[in-house]
PDB file of C-alpha atoms in Angstrom:
ATOM      1  CA  MET A   1       0.015  -0.240   0.006  1.00 52.00           C
ATOM      2  CA  ARG A   2       1.192   3.638  -0.768  1.00 62.00           C
ATOM      3  CA  GLU A   3       2.763   5.465   2.042  1.00 70.00           C
ATOM      4  CA  GLY A   4      -0.455   8.226   3.760  1.00 84.00           C
ATOM      5  CA  LYS A   5      -3.982   7.595   3.990  1.00 91.00           C
ATOM      6  CA  PRO A   6      -5.340   4.854   1.802  1.00 94.00           C
ATOM      7  CA  ARG A   7      -7.102   6.441  -0.847  1.00 96.00           C
ATOM      8  CA  LEU A   8     -10.777   5.371  -1.521  1.00 97.00           C
ATOM      9  CA  ALA A   9     -13.442   5.588  -4.414  1.00 98.00           C
ATOM     10  CA  ILE A  10     -16.837   5.149  -4.198  1.00 98.00           C
ATOM     11  CA  PHE A  11     -18.026   4.043  -7.714  1.00 97.00           C
ATOM     12  CA  GLY A  12     -21.477   3.655  -8.039  1.00 94.00           C
ATOM     13  CA  ASP A  13     -25.050   4.799  -9.852  1.00 94.00           C
ATOM     14  CA  SER A  14     -27.689   7.114  -8.130  1.00 94.00           C
ATOM     15  CA  HIS A  15     -27.277   5.089  -5.176  1.00 96.00           C
ATOM     16  CA  TYR A  16     -24.396   6.340  -4.168  1.00 96.00           C
ATOM     17  CA  ALA A  17     -26.266   9.515  -3.504  1.00 96.00           C
ATOM     18  CA  CYS A  18     -27.150   7.808   0.037  1.00 98.00           C
ATOM     19  CA  LEU A  19     -23.073   7.589   0.675  1.00 98.00           C
ATOM     20  CA  LYS A  20     -21.947  11.108  -0.466  1.00 97.00           C
ATOM     21  CA  GLN A  21     -24.938  12.686   1.668  1.00 97.00           C
ATOM     22  CA  ALA A  22     -23.951  10.826   4.977  1.00 98.00           C
ATOM     23  CA  ASP A  23     -20.346  11.760   4.402  1.00 98.00           C
ATOM     24  CA  VAL A  24     -21.322  15.203   3.483  1.00 97.00           C
ATOM     25  CA  GLN A  25     -23.124  15.515   6.438  1.00 98.00           C
ATOM     26  CA  GLY A  26     -20.795  14.601   8.314  1.00 97.00           C
ATOM     27  CA  LEU A  27     -22.463  11.116  10.140  1.00 98.00           C
ATOM     28  CA  VAL A  28     -19.937   9.016   9.184  1.00 98.00           C
ATOM     29  CA  ASP A  29     -15.927   9.705   9.927  1.00 97.00           C
ATOM     30  CA  LEU A  30     -14.085   9.076   7.089  1.00 97.00           C
ATOM     31  CA  SER A  31     -11.062  10.871   8.137  1.00 95.00           C
ATOM     32  CA  ALA A  32      -8.644   8.411   7.976  1.00 94.00           C
ATOM     33  CA  LEU A  33      -9.299   7.698   4.183  1.00 96.00           C
ATOM     34  CA  GLU A  34      -8.689   9.832   1.120  1.00 97.00           C
ATOM     35  CA  VAL A  35     -12.410   9.740  -0.593  1.00 97.00           C
ATOM     36  CA  GLU A  36     -12.849  10.440  -4.057  1.00 97.00           C
ATOM     37  CA  TYR A  37     -16.569   9.198  -5.650  1.00 97.00           C
ATOM     38  CA  TRP A  38     -17.011   8.566  -9.330  1.00 96.00           C
ATOM     39  CA  GLY A  39     -20.743   7.572 -10.598  1.00 91.00           C
ATOM     40  CA  HIS A  40     -23.801   8.712 -12.279  1.00 87.00           C
ATOM     41  CA  VAL A  41     -27.222   7.454 -13.186  1.00 79.00           C
ATOM     42  CA  GLY A  42     -27.555   3.911 -13.932  1.00 65.00           C
ATOM     43  CA  GLY A  43     -28.691   4.201 -17.359  1.00 76.00           C
ATOM     44  CA  ARG A  44     -25.182   5.622 -18.382  1.00 79.00           C
ATOM     45  CA  PHE A  45     -23.972   2.284 -16.854  1.00 87.00           C
ATOM     46  CA  ARG A  46     -24.112   0.584 -20.649  1.00 90.00           C
ATOM     47  CA  ASN A  47     -22.131   3.181 -21.799  1.00 93.00           C
ATOM     48  CA  LEU A  48     -19.030   1.658 -19.489  1.00 96.00           C
ATOM     49  CA  GLU A  49     -16.323  -0.847 -20.035  1.00 96.00           C
ATOM     50  CA  PHE A  50     -13.553  -2.166 -18.705  1.00 97.00           C
ATOM     51  CA  ARG A  51      -9.808  -2.001 -20.216  1.00 97.00           C
ATOM     52  CA  GLY A  52      -6.290  -1.269 -19.819  1.00 96.00           C
ATOM     53  CA  GLY A  53      -6.763  -1.282 -15.918  1.00 97.00           C
ATOM     54  CA  ALA A  54      -9.326   1.031 -15.891  1.00 98.00           C
ATOM     55  CA  ILE A  55     -13.515   1.486 -16.198  1.00 98.00           C
ATOM     56  CA  HIS A  56     -14.035   3.650 -19.424  1.00 97.00           C
ATOM     57  CA  PRO A  57     -16.890   5.053 -20.736  1.00 96.00           C
ATOM     58  CA  THR A  58     -17.647   4.389 -24.586  1.00 96.00           C
ATOM     59  CA  ASP A  59     -18.248   7.749 -25.567  1.00 95.00           C
ATOM     60  CA  ASP A  60     -17.243  11.139 -24.693  1.00 96.00           C
ATOM     61  CA  PHE A  61     -20.710  12.477 -23.549  1.00 94.00           C
ATOM     62  CA  THR A  62     -20.826  10.002 -20.572  1.00 94.00           C
ATOM     63  CA  ALA A  63     -16.931  10.170 -20.038  1.00 96.00           C
ATOM     64  CA  GLN A  64     -18.018  14.355 -19.376  1.00 95.00           C
ATOM     65  CA  ARG A  65     -21.351  12.998 -17.101  1.00 92.00           C
ATOM     66  CA  PHE A  66     -18.971  10.915 -14.728  1.00 94.00           C
ATOM     67  CA  ALA A  67     -16.282  13.609 -14.737  1.00 95.00           C
ATOM     68  CA  LYS A  68     -18.559  16.722 -13.750  1.00 93.00           C
ATOM     69  CA  PHE A  69     -19.413  14.680 -10.315  1.00 90.00           C
ATOM     70  CA  ASN A  70     -15.726  13.789  -9.340  1.00 93.00           C
ATOM     71  CA  GLU A  71     -13.810  15.884  -7.319  1.00 91.00           C
ATOM     72  CA  LYS A  72     -10.785  15.417  -9.808  1.00 95.00           C
ATOM     73  CA  GLY A  73     -12.791  16.173 -13.045  1.00 96.00           C
ATOM     74  CA  ARG A  74     -11.910  12.079 -13.308  1.00 97.00           C
ATOM     75  CA  LEU A  75     -12.878  10.725 -17.129  1.00 97.00           C
ATOM     76  CA  PHE A  76     -12.091   7.260 -16.264  1.00 97.00           C
ATOM     77  CA  LEU A  77     -11.462   5.293 -13.178  1.00 97.00           C
ATOM     78  CA  PRO A  78      -8.256   3.712 -12.934  1.00 97.00           C
ATOM     79  CA  ALA A  79      -7.725   0.371 -10.445  1.00 97.00           C
ATOM     80  CA  SER A  80      -4.245   1.765  -9.657  1.00 96.00           C
ATOM     81  CA  ASP A  81      -4.908   5.106  -8.427  1.00 97.00           C
ATOM     82  CA  PHE A  82      -6.754   3.792  -5.277  1.00 97.00           C
ATOM     83  CA  ASP A  83      -6.386   0.953  -2.324  1.00 96.00           C
ATOM     84  CA  VAL A  84      -9.751   0.320  -2.204  1.00 97.00           C
ATOM     85  CA  ILE A  85     -13.012   0.555  -4.182  1.00 98.00           C
ATOM     86  CA  LEU A  86     -16.639   0.398  -3.136  1.00 98.00           C
ATOM     87  CA  LEU A  87     -18.892  -0.104  -6.231  1.00 98.00           C
ATOM     88  CA  ALA A  88     -22.048   1.354  -4.241  1.00 98.00           C
ATOM     89  CA  GLY A  89     -25.225   0.189  -5.413  1.00 96.00           C
ATOM     90  CA  ALA A  90     -23.709   0.009  -9.330  1.00 94.00           C
ATOM     91  CA  ARG A  91     -26.903  -1.719 -10.754  1.00 94.00           C
ATOM     92  CA  THR A  92     -26.116  -4.842  -8.452  1.00 96.00           C
ATOM     93  CA  TYR A  93     -30.035  -5.826  -7.571  1.00 97.00           C
ATOM     94  CA  LEU A  94     -30.465  -8.785  -5.340  1.00 98.00           C
ATOM     95  CA  ALA A  95     -34.313  -8.134  -4.397  1.00 96.00           C
ATOM     96  CA  ARG A  96     -36.090  -9.297  -7.517  1.00 95.00           C
ATOM     97  CA  SER A  97     -33.776 -12.597  -7.518  1.00 97.00           C
ATOM     98  CA  PHE A  98     -34.456 -13.383  -4.234  1.00 98.00           C
ATOM     99  CA  LEU A  99     -38.395 -12.867  -4.128  1.00 97.00           C
ATOM    100  CA  ALA A 100     -38.466 -14.876  -7.174  1.00 96.00           C
ATOM    101  CA  LEU A 101     -36.371 -17.553  -5.482  1.00 97.00           C
ATOM    102  CA  LEU A 102     -38.344 -17.889  -2.266  1.00 97.00           C
ATOM    103  CA  ARG A 103     -41.470 -17.638  -4.615  1.00 95.00           C
ATOM    104  CA  LEU A 104     -40.695 -20.939  -6.981  1.00 95.00           C
ATOM    105  CA  ARG A 105     -39.024 -22.617  -3.379  1.00 94.00           C
ATOM    106  CA  ALA A 106     -42.357 -21.775  -1.522  1.00 94.00           C
ATOM    107  CA  GLN A 107     -43.925 -24.313  -4.656  1.00 91.00           C
ATOM    108  CA  GLY A 108     -42.041 -27.220  -3.751  1.00 85.00           C
ATOM    109  CA  PRO A 109     -38.931 -28.420  -3.112  1.00 80.00           C
ATOM    110  CA  PHE A 110     -37.970 -29.120  -6.608  1.00 85.00           C
ATOM    111  CA  VAL A 111     -35.746 -25.846  -7.113  1.00 90.00           C
ATOM    112  CA  SER A 112     -32.841 -27.496  -4.865  1.00 93.00           C
ATOM    113  CA  ARG A 113     -30.404 -25.463  -2.985  1.00 94.00           C
ATOM    114  CA  GLY A 114     -27.925 -25.639  -5.919  1.00 95.00           C
ATOM    115  CA  LEU A 115     -30.270 -24.925  -8.372  1.00 95.00           C
ATOM    116  CA  MET A 116     -31.173 -21.400  -6.500  1.00 96.00           C
ATOM    117  CA  SER A 117     -27.294 -20.885  -6.244  1.00 97.00           C
ATOM    118  CA  ARG A 118     -26.644 -21.441  -9.698  1.00 97.00           C
ATOM    119  CA  ILE A 119     -29.488 -19.161 -10.673  1.00 97.00           C
ATOM    120  CA  LEU A 120     -28.004 -16.142  -8.295  1.00 97.00           C
ATOM    121  CA  GLN A 121     -24.956 -16.635 -10.116  1.00 98.00           C
ATOM    122  CA  ASP A 122     -26.074 -16.345 -13.028  1.00 98.00           C
ATOM    123  CA  ASN A 123     -28.087 -13.970 -12.142  1.00 97.00           C
ATOM    124  CA  LEU A 124     -25.347 -11.884 -10.916  1.00 98.00           C
ATOM    125  CA  ARG A 125     -22.550 -12.187 -13.800  1.00 96.00           C
ATOM    126  CA  ASP A 126     -24.856 -10.691 -15.552  1.00 96.00           C
ATOM    127  CA  GLN A 127     -25.202  -7.386 -14.061  1.00 95.00           C
ATOM    128  CA  ALA A 128     -22.874  -4.680 -15.110  1.00 92.00           C
ATOM    129  CA  GLY A 129     -21.920  -3.538 -12.115  1.00 95.00           C
ATOM    130  CA  PHE A 130     -20.761  -7.060 -10.780  1.00 97.00           C
ATOM    131  CA  ARG A 131     -18.675  -7.523 -14.002  1.00 97.00           C
ATOM    132  CA  LEU A 132     -17.096  -4.196 -13.604  1.00 97.00           C
ATOM    133  CA  GLY A 133     -16.104  -5.076 -10.017  1.00 98.00           C
ATOM    134  CA  ALA A 134     -14.887  -8.307 -10.479  1.00 98.00           C
ATOM    135  CA  ALA A 135     -12.528  -7.098 -13.697  1.00 98.00           C
ATOM    136  CA  LEU A 136     -11.364  -4.299 -11.211  1.00 98.00           C
ATOM    137  CA  ALA A 137     -10.738  -7.052  -8.382  1.00 98.00           C
ATOM    138  CA  ALA A 138      -9.064  -9.076 -11.296  1.00 97.00           C
ATOM    139  CA  THR A 139      -6.013  -6.370 -11.800  1.00 96.00           C
ATOM    140  CA  SER A 140      -4.897  -7.286  -8.355  1.00 94.00           C
ATOM    141  CA  SER A 141      -3.605  -3.775  -7.613  1.00 92.00           C
ATOM    142  CA  VAL A 142      -7.325  -3.376  -5.514  1.00 96.00           C
ATOM    143  CA  ARG A 143      -9.161  -4.423  -2.780  1.00 97.00           C
ATOM    144  CA  VAL A 144     -12.948  -4.159  -4.727  1.00 98.00           C
ATOM    145  CA  LEU A 145     -16.177  -4.244  -1.732  1.00 98.00           C
ATOM    146  CA  LEU A 146     -19.414  -4.520  -3.050  1.00 98.00           C
ATOM    147  CA  ALA A 147     -22.439  -2.398  -1.824  1.00 98.00           C
ATOM    148  CA  PRO A 148     -25.118  -4.007  -3.720  1.00 98.00           C
ATOM    149  CA  ILE A 149     -28.699  -2.013  -4.348  1.00 98.00           C
ATOM    150  CA  ALA A 150     -30.942  -1.820  -1.274  1.00 98.00           C
ATOM    151  CA  PHE A 151     -33.804  -3.973  -0.895  1.00 98.00           C
ATOM    152  CA  TYR A 152     -36.582  -1.809  -1.723  1.00 96.00           C
ATOM    153  CA  THR A 153     -38.620   0.570   0.986  1.00 96.00           C
ATOM    154  CA  GLU A 154     -41.809  -1.333   2.382  1.00 95.00           C
ATOM    155  CA  TYR A 155     -45.075  -0.497   0.729  1.00 88.00           C
ATOM    156  CA  PRO A 156     -48.059  -2.200   2.012  1.00 78.00           C
ATOM    157  CA  ALA A 157     -48.522  -3.853  -1.869  1.00 80.00           C
ATOM    158  CA  ASP A 158     -45.299  -5.264  -2.168  1.00 82.00           C
ATOM    159  CA  LEU A 159     -45.357  -6.907   1.436  1.00 83.00           C
ATOM    160  CA  ALA A 160     -48.725  -8.867   0.119  1.00 84.00           C
ATOM    161  CA  GLN A 161     -46.379 -10.603  -2.012  1.00 89.00           C
ATOM    162  CA  MET A 162     -44.979 -12.511   0.602  1.00 92.00           C
ATOM    163  CA  THR A 163     -47.354 -15.546   0.948  1.00 94.00           C
ATOM    164  CA  PRO A 164     -47.618 -17.317   4.150  1.00 94.00           C
ATOM    165  CA  GLU A 165     -45.508 -20.224   2.827  1.00 95.00           C
ATOM    166  CA  MET A 166     -42.631 -17.652   1.379  1.00 96.00           C
ATOM    167  CA  LEU A 167     -42.872 -16.232   5.312  1.00 95.00           C
ATOM    168  CA  ALA A 168     -42.473 -19.440   6.478  1.00 96.00           C
ATOM    169  CA  LEU A 169     -39.314 -20.261   4.756  1.00 96.00           C
ATOM    170  CA  ALA A 170     -37.835 -16.838   4.827  1.00 97.00           C
ATOM    171  CA  PRO A 171     -36.051 -17.538   8.081  1.00 98.00           C
ATOM    172  CA  ASP A 172     -34.310 -20.337   6.167  1.00 97.00           C
ATOM    173  CA  ILE A 173     -33.795 -19.546   2.764  1.00 97.00           C
ATOM    174  CA  VAL A 174     -32.670 -15.866   3.289  1.00 98.00           C
ATOM    175  CA  PRO A 175     -29.814 -16.328   5.212  1.00 98.00           C
ATOM    176  CA  PHE A 176     -28.939 -18.752   2.450  1.00 98.00           C
ATOM    177  CA  LEU A 177     -29.122 -16.637  -0.060  1.00 98.00           C
ATOM    178  CA  TRP A 178     -27.183 -13.897   1.607  1.00 98.00           C
ATOM    179  CA  GLU A 179     -24.377 -16.658   1.943  1.00 98.00           C
ATOM    180  CA  GLU A 180     -24.411 -17.518  -1.511  1.00 98.00           C
ATOM    181  CA  VAL A 181     -24.443 -13.849  -2.431  1.00 98.00           C
ATOM    182  CA  ALA A 182     -21.430 -13.332  -0.141  1.00 98.00           C
ATOM    183  CA  ARG A 183     -19.342 -16.349  -1.680  1.00 98.00           C
ATOM    184  CA  ILE A 184     -20.079 -15.685  -5.534  1.00 98.00           C
ATOM    185  CA  THR A 185     -18.583 -11.707  -5.107  1.00 98.00           C
ATOM    186  CA  THR A 186     -15.554 -13.662  -2.822  1.00 97.00           C
ATOM    187  CA  GLU A 187     -15.372 -15.915  -6.122  1.00 97.00           C
ATOM    188  CA  ALA A 188     -15.744 -12.984  -8.459  1.00 98.00           C
ATOM    189  CA  GLY A 189     -12.738 -11.584  -6.538  1.00 98.00           C
ATOM    190  CA  MET A 190     -13.930  -8.972  -4.268  1.00 98.00           C
ATOM    191  CA  THR A 191     -16.194  -8.478  -0.869  1.00 98.00           C
ATOM    192  CA  LEU A 192     -19.428  -8.240   0.097  1.00 98.00           C
ATOM    193  CA  ILE A 193     -21.002  -5.120   2.276  1.00 98.00           C
ATOM    194  CA  PRO A 194     -24.462  -6.577   2.460  1.00 98.00           C
ATOM    195  CA  GLN A 195     -27.381  -4.421   3.435  1.00 98.00           C
ATOM    196  CA  PRO A 196     -27.338  -3.749   7.178  1.00 98.00           C
ATOM    197  CA  ALA A 197     -29.477  -6.574   8.630  1.00 97.00           C
ATOM    198  CA  GLY A 198     -31.532  -3.663  11.178  1.00 98.00           C
ATOM    199  CA  THR A 199     -32.637  -1.327   7.586  1.00 98.00           C
ATOM    200  CA  ILE A 200     -34.322  -4.877   6.674  1.00 98.00           C
ATOM    201  CA  THR A 201     -38.430  -5.892   7.225  1.00 95.00           C
ATOM    202  CA  ASN A 202     -40.511  -8.515   6.254  1.00 94.00           C
ATOM    203  CA  TRP A 203     -36.724 -10.608   5.299  1.00 96.00           C
ATOM    204  CA  LEU A 204     -37.015  -8.613   1.477  1.00 97.00           C
ATOM    205  CA  TRP A 205     -37.488  -4.852   1.748  1.00 97.00           C
ATOM    206  CA  THR A 206     -36.213  -1.977   3.688  1.00 98.00           C
ATOM    207  CA  ARG A 207     -37.762  -0.041   6.355  1.00 97.00           C
ATOM    208  CA  ALA A 208     -39.635   3.336   5.704  1.00 97.00           C
ATOM    209  CA  GLU A 209     -37.251   5.199   7.834  1.00 98.00           C
ATOM    210  CA  TYR A 210     -34.361   4.696   5.633  1.00 98.00           C
ATOM    211  CA  ALA A 211     -36.474   5.824   2.299  1.00 97.00           C
ATOM    212  CA  VAL A 212     -36.244   9.259   1.027  1.00 97.00           C
ATOM    213  CA  ALA A 213     -38.120  11.781   1.608  1.00 96.00           C
ATOM    214  CA  GLY A 214     -41.569  12.137   0.369  1.00 95.00           C
ATOM    215  CA  TYR A 215     -41.136   8.238  -1.045  1.00 95.00           C
ATOM    216  CA  LEU A 216     -45.063   7.541  -1.432  1.00 93.00           C
ATOM    217  CA  ALA A 217     -45.413  10.938  -3.228  1.00 94.00           C
ATOM    218  CA  LYS A 218     -42.556  10.652  -5.968  1.00 93.00           C
ATOM    219  CA  GLN A 219     -43.327   6.518  -5.814  1.00 92.00           C
ATOM    220  CA  ASP A 220     -39.744   6.237  -5.507  1.00 94.00           C
ATOM    221  CA  HIS A 221     -39.394   3.010  -3.263  1.00 94.00           C
ATOM    222  CA  GLU A 222     -35.679   2.810  -4.842  1.00 95.00           C
ATOM    223  CA  HIS A 223     -33.570   5.636  -3.367  1.00 97.00           C
ATOM    224  CA  HIS A 224     -32.579   5.633   0.252  1.00 98.00           C
ATOM    225  CA  ASN A 225     -31.615   8.474   2.442  1.00 98.00           C
ATOM    226  CA  ALA A 226     -28.529   9.498   4.742  1.00 98.00           C
ATOM    227  CA  ALA A 227     -29.050   7.371   7.344  1.00 99.00           C
ATOM    228  CA  TYR A 228     -29.129   4.365   4.950  1.00 99.00           C
ATOM    229  CA  GLY A 229     -25.719   5.497   3.328  1.00 99.00           C
ATOM    230  CA  ALA A 230     -24.168   6.180   6.839  1.00 99.00           C
ATOM    231  CA  LEU A 231     -25.042   2.936   8.117  1.00 98.00           C
ATOM    232  CA  VAL A 232     -23.061   1.257   4.421  1.00 99.00           C
ATOM    233  CA  LEU A 233     -19.981   3.297   5.363  1.00 98.00           C
ATOM    234  CA  THR A 234     -19.781   2.300   9.229  1.00 98.00           C
ATOM    235  CA  ALA A 235     -19.819  -1.480   7.452  1.00 98.00           C
ATOM    236  CA  MET A 236     -17.202  -0.942   5.141  1.00 98.00           C
ATOM    237  CA  LEU A 237     -15.185   1.112   7.746  1.00 97.00           C
ATOM    238  CA  ASP A 238     -15.865  -2.036  10.332  1.00 95.00           C
ATOM    239  CA  HIS A 239     -14.253  -4.057   7.623  1.00 95.00           C
ATOM    240  CA  LEU A 240     -11.036  -2.077   6.702  1.00 95.00           C
ATOM    241  CA  ARG A 241     -10.246  -2.003  10.026  1.00 92.00           C
ATOM    242  CA  ARG A 242      -9.787  -5.230  10.146  1.00 90.00           C
ATOM    243  CA  VAL A 243      -7.371  -5.478   6.537  1.00 87.00           C
ATOM    244  CA  VAL A 244      -6.048  -1.920   5.467  1.00 80.00           C
ATOM    245  CA  LEU A 245      -6.868   0.570   8.517  1.00 72.00           C
ATOM    246  CA  PRO A 246      -5.506  -1.282  11.329  1.00 59.00           C
ATOM    247  CA  ASP A 247      -4.772   1.486  13.336  1.00 56.00           C
ATOM    248  CA  ALA A 248      -7.645   3.403  13.055  1.00 50.00           C
ATOM    249  CA  ALA A 249     -10.379   4.006  16.184  1.00 44.00           C
ATOM    250  CA  PRO A 250     -13.463   1.608  16.217  1.00 44.00           C
ATOM    251  CA  ALA A 251     -15.900   2.823  13.311  1.00 42.00           C
ATOM    252  CA  GLY A 252     -18.676   4.387  13.807  1.00 42.00           C
ATOM    253  CA  MET A 253     -21.266   6.759  13.278  1.00 39.00           C
ATOM    254  CA  LEU A 254     -20.814  10.836  14.342  1.00 35.00           C
ATOM    255  CA  PRO A 255     -23.923  11.724  16.797  1.00 34.00           C
ATOM    256  CA  PRO A 256     -25.452  14.487  15.152  1.00 31.00           C
ATOM    257  CA  GLY A 257     -23.866  17.841  15.532  1.00 26.00           C
TER     258      GLY A 257
END
């Protein structure tokens, strides 16, 4: 590792905004790290590719959009410039896969754990952010962490999708699915930062207190607030303390100022 503070890039789609808000609002102390943000809305991820040890936009317009929101105006993201890269959201969804697999399992034992693992693996490897993260990790020059997009915010109509059979199986199946995501992520050279357990309700939804303001009126059940971002950053710091920040104080959210 280089001398000085470890360098962290937080790379993501619109879901990285809650982490940046937590940082800007001082909800988490990131002073032990040099932090950069590099990201843009998810639709632009289709215009990203990995080559030459870096993530590159495939067109000038996309490059300028990513550069606009980066402190150094970076047009591309080189793995070698950082000690750690955290993929925040980054078009990596779990919610639909978890719900579909739990529903299938509730229909009968013909869907084995092995088959569920294979479906989950294929789904993850098909997602752009996961592939980009794996490519970064394959350079062996940077530690890559993955914090997938959180479950959708709880909503009565959505919660009704959980049948009694699914609810009965959830305590067994949902932890298994998380374990498999961690395994698949590790095999791809990355480390999973799972959704903080305290933010989850009914196994597959995010508690309303972590939603963006006015989420019902906006019909935005997908994005989350600074309080959620602070919990993800705290989990990241807890991990980094064990591997690259051994002398840092215990991670934790700062009290409101």
